[in-house]
PDB file of C-alpha atoms in Angstrom:
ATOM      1  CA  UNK I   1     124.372  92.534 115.190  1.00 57.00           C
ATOM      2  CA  UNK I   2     123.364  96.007 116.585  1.00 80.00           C
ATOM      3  CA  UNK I   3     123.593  98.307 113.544  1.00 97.00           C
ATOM      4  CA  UNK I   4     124.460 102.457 114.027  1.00 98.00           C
ATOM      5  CA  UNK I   5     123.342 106.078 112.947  1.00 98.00           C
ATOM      6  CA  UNK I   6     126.143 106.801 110.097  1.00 98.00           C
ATOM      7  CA  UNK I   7     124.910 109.974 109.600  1.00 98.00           C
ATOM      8  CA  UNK I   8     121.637 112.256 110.943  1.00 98.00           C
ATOM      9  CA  UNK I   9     121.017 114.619 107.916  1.00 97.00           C
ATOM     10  CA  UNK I  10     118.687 117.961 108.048  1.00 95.00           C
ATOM     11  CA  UNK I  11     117.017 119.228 104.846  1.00 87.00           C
ATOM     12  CA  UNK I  12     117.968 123.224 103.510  1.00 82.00           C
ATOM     13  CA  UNK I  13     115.676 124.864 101.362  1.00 76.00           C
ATOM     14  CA  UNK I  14     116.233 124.151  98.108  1.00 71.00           C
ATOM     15  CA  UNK I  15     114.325 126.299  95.123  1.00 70.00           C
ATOM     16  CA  UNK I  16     114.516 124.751  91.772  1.00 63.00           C
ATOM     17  CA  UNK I  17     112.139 123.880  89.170  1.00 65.00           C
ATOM     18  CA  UNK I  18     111.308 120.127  89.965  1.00 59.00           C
ATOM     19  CA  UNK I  19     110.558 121.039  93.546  1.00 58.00           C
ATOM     20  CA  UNK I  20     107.357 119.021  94.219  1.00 56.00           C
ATOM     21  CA  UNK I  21     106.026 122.488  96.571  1.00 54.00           C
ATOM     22  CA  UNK I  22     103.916 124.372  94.685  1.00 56.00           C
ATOM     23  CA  UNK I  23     106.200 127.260  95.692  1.00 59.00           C
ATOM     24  CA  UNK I  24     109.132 125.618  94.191  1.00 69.00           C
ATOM     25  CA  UNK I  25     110.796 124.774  97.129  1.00 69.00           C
ATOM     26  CA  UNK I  26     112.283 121.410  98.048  1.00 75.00           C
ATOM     27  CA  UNK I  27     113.839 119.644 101.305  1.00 76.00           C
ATOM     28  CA  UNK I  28     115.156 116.353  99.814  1.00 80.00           C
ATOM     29  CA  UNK I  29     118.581 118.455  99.509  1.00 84.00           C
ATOM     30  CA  UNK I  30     119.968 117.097 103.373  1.00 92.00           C
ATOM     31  CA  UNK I  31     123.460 117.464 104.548  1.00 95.00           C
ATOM     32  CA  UNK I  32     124.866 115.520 107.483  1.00 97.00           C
ATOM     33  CA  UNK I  33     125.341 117.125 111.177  1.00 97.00           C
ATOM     34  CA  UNK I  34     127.688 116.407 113.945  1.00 96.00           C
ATOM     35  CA  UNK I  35     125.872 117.456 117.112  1.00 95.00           C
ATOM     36  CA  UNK I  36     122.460 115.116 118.042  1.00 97.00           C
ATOM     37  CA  UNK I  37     119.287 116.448 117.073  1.00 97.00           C
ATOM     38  CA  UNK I  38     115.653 115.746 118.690  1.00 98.00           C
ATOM     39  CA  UNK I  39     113.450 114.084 116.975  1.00 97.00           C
ATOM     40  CA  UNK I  40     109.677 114.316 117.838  1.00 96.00           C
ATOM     41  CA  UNK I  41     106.595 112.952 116.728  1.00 96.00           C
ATOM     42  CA  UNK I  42     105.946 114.852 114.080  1.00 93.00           C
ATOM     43  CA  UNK I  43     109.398 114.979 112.843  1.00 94.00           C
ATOM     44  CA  UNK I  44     113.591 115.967 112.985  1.00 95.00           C
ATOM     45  CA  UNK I  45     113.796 119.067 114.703  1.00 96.00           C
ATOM     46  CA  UNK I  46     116.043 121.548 111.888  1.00 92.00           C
ATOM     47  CA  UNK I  47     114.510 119.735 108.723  1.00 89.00           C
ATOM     48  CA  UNK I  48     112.862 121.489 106.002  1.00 81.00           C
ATOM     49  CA  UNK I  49     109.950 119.671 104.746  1.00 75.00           C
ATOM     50  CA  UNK I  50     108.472 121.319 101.743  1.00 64.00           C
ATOM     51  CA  UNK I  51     105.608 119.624  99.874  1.00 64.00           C
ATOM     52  CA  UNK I  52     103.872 118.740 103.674  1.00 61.00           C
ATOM     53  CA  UNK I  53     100.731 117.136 101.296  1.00 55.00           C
ATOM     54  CA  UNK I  54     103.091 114.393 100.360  1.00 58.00           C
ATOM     55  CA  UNK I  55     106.145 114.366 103.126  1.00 63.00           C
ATOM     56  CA  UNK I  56     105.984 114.306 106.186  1.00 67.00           C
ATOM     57  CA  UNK I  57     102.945 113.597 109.067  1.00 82.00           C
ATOM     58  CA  UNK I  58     102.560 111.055 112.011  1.00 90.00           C
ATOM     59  CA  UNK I  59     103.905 107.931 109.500  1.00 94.00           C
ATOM     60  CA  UNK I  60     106.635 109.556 108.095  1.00 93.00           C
ATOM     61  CA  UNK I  61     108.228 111.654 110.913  1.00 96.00           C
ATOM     62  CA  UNK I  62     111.214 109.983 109.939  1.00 97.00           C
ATOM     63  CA  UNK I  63     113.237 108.651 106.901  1.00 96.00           C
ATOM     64  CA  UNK I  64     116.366 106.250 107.132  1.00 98.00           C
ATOM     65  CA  UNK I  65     118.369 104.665 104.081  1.00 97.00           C
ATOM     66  CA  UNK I  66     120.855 102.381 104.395  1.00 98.00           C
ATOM     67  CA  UNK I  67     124.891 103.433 103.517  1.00 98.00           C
ATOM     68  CA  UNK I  68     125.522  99.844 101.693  1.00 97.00           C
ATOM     69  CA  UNK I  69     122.364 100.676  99.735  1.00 97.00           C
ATOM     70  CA  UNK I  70     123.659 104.107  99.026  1.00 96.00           C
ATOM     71  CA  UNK I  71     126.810 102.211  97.892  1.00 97.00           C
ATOM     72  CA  UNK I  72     125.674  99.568  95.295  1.00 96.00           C
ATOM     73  CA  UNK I  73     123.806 103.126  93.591  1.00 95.00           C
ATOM     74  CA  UNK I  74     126.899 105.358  94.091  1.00 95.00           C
ATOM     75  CA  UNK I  75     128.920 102.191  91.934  1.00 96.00           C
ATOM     76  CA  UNK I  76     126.112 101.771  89.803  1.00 94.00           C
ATOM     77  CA  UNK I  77     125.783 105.363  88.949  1.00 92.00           C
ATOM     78  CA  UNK I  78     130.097 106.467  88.872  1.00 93.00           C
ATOM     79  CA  UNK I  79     129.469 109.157  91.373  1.00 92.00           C
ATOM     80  CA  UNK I  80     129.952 110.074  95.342  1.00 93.00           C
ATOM     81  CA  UNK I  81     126.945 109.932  96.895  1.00 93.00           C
ATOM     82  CA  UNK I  82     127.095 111.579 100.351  1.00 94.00           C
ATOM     83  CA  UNK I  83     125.274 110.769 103.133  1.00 96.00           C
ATOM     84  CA  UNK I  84     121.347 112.606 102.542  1.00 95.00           C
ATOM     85  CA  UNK I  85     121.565 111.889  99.213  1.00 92.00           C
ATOM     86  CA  UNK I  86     118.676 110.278  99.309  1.00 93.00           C
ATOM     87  CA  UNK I  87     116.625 112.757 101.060  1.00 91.00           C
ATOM     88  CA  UNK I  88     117.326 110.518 104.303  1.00 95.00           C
ATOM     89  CA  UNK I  89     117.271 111.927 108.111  1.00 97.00           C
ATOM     90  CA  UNK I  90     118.988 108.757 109.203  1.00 98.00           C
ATOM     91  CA  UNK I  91     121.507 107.196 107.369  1.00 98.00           C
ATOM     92  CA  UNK I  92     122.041 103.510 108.771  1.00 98.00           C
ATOM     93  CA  UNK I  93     124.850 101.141 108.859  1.00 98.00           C
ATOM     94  CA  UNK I  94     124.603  97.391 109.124  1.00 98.00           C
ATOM     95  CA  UNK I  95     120.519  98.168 109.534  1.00 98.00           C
ATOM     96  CA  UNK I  96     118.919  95.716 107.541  1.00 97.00           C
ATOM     97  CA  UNK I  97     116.248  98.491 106.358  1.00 98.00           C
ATOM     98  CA  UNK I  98     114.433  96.729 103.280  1.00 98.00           C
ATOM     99  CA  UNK I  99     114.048  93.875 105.290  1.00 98.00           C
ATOM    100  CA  UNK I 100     112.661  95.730 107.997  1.00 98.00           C
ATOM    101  CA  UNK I 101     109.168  94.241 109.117  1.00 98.00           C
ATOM    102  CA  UNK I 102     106.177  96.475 109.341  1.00 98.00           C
ATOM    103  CA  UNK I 103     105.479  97.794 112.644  1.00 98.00           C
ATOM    104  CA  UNK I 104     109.320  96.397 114.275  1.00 97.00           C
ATOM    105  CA  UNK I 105     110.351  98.906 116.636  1.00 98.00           C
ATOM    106  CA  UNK I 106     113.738 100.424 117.073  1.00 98.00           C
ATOM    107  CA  UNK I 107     115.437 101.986 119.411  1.00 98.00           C
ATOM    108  CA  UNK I 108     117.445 104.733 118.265  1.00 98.00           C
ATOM    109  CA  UNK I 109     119.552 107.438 120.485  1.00 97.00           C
ATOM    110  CA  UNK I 110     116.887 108.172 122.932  1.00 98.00           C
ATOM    111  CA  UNK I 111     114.455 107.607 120.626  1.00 98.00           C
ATOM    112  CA  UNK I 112     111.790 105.063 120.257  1.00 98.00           C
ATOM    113  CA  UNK I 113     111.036 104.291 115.896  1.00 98.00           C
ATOM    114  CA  UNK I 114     108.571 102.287 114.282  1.00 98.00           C
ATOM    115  CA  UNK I 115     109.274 101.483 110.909  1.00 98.00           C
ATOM    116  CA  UNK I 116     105.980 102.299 108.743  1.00 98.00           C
ATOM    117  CA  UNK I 117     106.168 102.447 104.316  1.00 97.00           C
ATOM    118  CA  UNK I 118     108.612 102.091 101.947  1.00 97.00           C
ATOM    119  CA  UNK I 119     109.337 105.395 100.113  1.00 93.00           C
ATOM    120  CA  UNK I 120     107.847 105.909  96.386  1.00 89.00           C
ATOM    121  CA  UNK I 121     109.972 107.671  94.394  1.00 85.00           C
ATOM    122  CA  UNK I 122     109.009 110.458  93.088  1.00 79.00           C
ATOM    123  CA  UNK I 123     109.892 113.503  89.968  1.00 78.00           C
ATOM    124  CA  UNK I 124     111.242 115.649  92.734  1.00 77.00           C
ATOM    125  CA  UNK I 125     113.975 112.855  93.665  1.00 78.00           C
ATOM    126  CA  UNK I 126     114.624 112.039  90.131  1.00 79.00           C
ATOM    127  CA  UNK I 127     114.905 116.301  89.109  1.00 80.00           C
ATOM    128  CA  UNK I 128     117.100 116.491  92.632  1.00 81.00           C
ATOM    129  CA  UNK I 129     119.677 113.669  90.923  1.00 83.00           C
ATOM    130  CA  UNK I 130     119.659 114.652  87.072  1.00 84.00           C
ATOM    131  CA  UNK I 131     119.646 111.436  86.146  1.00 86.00           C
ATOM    132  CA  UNK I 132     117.274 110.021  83.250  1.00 85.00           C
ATOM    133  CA  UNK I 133     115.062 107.182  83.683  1.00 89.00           C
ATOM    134  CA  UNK I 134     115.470 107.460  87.901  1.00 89.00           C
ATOM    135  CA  UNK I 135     112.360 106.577  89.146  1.00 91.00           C
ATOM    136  CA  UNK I 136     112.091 103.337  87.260  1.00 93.00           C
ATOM    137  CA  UNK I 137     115.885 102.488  87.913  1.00 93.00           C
ATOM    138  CA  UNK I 138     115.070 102.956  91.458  1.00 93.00           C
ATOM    139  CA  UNK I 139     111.450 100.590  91.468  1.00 95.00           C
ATOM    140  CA  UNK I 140     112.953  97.566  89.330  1.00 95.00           C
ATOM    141  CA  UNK I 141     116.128  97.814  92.655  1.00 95.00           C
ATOM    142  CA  UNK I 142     113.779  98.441  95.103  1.00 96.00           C
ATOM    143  CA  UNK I 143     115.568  99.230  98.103  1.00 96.00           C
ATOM    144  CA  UNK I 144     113.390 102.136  99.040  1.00 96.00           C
ATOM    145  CA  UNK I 145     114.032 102.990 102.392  1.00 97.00           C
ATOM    146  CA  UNK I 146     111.660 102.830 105.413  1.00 98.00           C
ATOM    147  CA  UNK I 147     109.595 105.794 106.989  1.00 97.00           C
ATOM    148  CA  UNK I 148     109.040 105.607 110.440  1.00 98.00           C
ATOM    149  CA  UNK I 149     106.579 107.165 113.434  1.00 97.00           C
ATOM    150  CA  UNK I 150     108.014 108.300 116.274  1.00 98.00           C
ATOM    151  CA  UNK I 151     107.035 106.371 119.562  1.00 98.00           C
ATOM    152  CA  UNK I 152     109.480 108.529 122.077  1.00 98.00           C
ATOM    153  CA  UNK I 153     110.883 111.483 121.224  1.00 98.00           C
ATOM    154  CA  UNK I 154     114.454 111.823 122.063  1.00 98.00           C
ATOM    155  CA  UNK I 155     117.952 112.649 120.668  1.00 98.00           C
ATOM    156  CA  UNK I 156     119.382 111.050 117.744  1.00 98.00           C
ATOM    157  CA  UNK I 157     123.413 111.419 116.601  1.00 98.00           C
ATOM    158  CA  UNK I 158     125.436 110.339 114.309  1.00 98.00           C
ATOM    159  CA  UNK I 159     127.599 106.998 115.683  1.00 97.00           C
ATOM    160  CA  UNK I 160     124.014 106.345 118.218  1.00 98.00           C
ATOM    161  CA  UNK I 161     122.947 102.425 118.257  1.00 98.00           C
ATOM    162  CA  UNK I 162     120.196 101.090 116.271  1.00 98.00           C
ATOM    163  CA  UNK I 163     118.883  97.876 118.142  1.00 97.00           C
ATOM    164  CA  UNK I 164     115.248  96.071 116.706  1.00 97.00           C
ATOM    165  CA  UNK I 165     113.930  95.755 119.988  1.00 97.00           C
ATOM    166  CA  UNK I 166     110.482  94.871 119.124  1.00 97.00           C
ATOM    167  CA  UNK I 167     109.190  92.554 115.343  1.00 97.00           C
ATOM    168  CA  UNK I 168     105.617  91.914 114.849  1.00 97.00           C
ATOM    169  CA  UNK I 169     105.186  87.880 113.979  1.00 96.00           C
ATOM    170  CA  UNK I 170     103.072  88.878 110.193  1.00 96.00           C
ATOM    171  CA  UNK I 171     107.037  89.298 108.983  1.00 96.00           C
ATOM    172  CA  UNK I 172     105.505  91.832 105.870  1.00 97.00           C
ATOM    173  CA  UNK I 173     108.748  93.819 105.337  1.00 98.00           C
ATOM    174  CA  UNK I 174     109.555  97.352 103.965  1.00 98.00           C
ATOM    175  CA  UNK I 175     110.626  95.016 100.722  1.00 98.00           C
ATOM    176  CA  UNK I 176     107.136  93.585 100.217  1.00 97.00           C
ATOM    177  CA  UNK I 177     105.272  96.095 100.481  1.00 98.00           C
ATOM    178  CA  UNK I 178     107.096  98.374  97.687  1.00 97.00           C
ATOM    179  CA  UNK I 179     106.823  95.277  95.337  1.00 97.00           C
ATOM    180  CA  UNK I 180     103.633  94.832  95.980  1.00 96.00           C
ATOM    181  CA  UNK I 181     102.684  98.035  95.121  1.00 95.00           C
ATOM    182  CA  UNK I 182     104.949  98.634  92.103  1.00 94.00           C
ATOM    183  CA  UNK I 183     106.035  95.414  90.955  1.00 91.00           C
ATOM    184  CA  UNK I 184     104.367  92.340  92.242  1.00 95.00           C
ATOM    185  CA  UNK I 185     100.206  92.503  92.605  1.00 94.00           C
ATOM    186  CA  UNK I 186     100.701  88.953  93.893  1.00 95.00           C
ATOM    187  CA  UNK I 187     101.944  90.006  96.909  1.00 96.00           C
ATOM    188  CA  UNK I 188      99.004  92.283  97.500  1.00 96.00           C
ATOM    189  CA  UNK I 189      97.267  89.629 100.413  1.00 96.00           C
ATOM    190  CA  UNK I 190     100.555  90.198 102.487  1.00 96.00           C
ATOM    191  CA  UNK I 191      99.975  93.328 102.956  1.00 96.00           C
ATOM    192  CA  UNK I 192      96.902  92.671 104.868  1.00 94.00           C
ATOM    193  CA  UNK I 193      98.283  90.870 107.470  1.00 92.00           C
ATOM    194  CA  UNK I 194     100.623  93.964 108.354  1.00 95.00           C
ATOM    195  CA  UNK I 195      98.394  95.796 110.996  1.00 92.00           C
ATOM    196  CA  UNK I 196     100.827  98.459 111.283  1.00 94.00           C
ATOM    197  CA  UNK I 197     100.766  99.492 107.627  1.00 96.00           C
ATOM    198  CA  UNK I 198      99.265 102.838 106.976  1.00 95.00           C
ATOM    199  CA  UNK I 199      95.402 102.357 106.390  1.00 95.00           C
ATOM    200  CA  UNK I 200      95.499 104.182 103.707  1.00 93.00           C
ATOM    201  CA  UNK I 201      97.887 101.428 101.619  1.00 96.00           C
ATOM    202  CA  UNK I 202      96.048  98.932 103.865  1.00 96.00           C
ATOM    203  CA  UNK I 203      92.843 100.635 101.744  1.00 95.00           C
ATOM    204  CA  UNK I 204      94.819 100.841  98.187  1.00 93.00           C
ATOM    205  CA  UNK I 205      95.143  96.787  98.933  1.00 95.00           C
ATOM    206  CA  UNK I 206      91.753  96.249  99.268  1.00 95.00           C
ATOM    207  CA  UNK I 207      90.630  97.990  96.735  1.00 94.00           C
ATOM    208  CA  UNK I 208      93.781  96.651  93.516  1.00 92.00           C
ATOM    209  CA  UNK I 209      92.644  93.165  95.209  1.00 93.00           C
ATOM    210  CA  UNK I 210      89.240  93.733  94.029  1.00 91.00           C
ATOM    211  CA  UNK I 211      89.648  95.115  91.133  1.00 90.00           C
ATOM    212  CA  UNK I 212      91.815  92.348  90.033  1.00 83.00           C
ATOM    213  CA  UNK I 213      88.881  89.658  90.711  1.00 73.00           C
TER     214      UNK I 213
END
């Protein structure tokens, strides 16, 4: 099934004291829009991106989270959670993002995505929510999210198609690769095999692998 775009969200500048920006200014605050927006390779055209050392860049032009995802943590939590809640440009809807293989290739809008990382959450998401304990609630779910490059920039809006039209045969998903780095070492090898995969995780890999003998 061909999932959809429930929402394209835009960051605002937010100023608060667990802003990751050395300034103190944030962008995970997003709010939905109704009109299409471009998205290019080096990001949504509109969205605020403050702490550029850690957001943003070539592998994570984009970010999409799934609205059934945002669902099980708006339950789990007793509280709306709206659409860029999650710092998300793209919330998805029947998308199945954690599954999402490394390097698969979707066509979005008029836009062409590759799906990169898993997010890693961090003290500006958990300040952003107010809610104790976040960032190790959110690891032991881990349903992350998926960055993604941009391979053709184009328009994006809300209700737009999202159709996998390309998977790389490896099969290392957005799901494996945030366990392996936070929860499960033994899935370390996997990550490997995933060509696509940032080097620089690719590196981190290497590196745990060897450490661990």
């Amino acid at each position: 099934m061909t999932g959809r775009v429930a929402a394209v969200n835009l960051g605002i500048v937010t100023e608060a004291e667990w802003a990751g920006d050395a300034s103190g200014r944030s962008g995970i605050d997003k709010r939905p829009v109704d009109a299409p927006v471009l998205i290019r390779f080096d990001g949504v055209v509109g969205d605020f991106i403050g702490e550029r050392a850690h957001h943003g860049g070539p592998d994570q032009a984009v970010y999409a989270y799934a609205e059934e995802d945002a669902g099980w943590w708006a339950t789990e939590l007793g509280r709306d959670i709206r659409p860029g809640g999650f710092g998300e440009n793209l919330t998805t809807y029947a998308v199945d993002v954690t599954g999402a293989v490394i390097g698969e290739q979707w066509q979005v809008g008029a836009a062409l995505l590759q799906v990169t990382k898993p997010r890693t959450p961090c003290t500006t998401f958990a300040g952003y929510w107010g809610v104790p304990g976040l960032i190790k609630r959110f690891t032991a779910r881990a349903l992350p999210g998926a960055y993604l490059r941009v391979l053709r920039e184009g328009e994006v809006g809300p209700g737009d198609p999202v159709e996998v039209v390309e998977r790389p045969a490896h099969g290392v998903t957005i799901g494996e690769v945030f366990r392996a780095t936070s929860l499960e070492p033994e899935l370390l090898p996997r990550l490997l095999d995933a060509q696509d995969l940032p080097e620089k995780i690719r590196e981190k890999a290497r590196r745990r692998l060897a450490a661990l003998g």
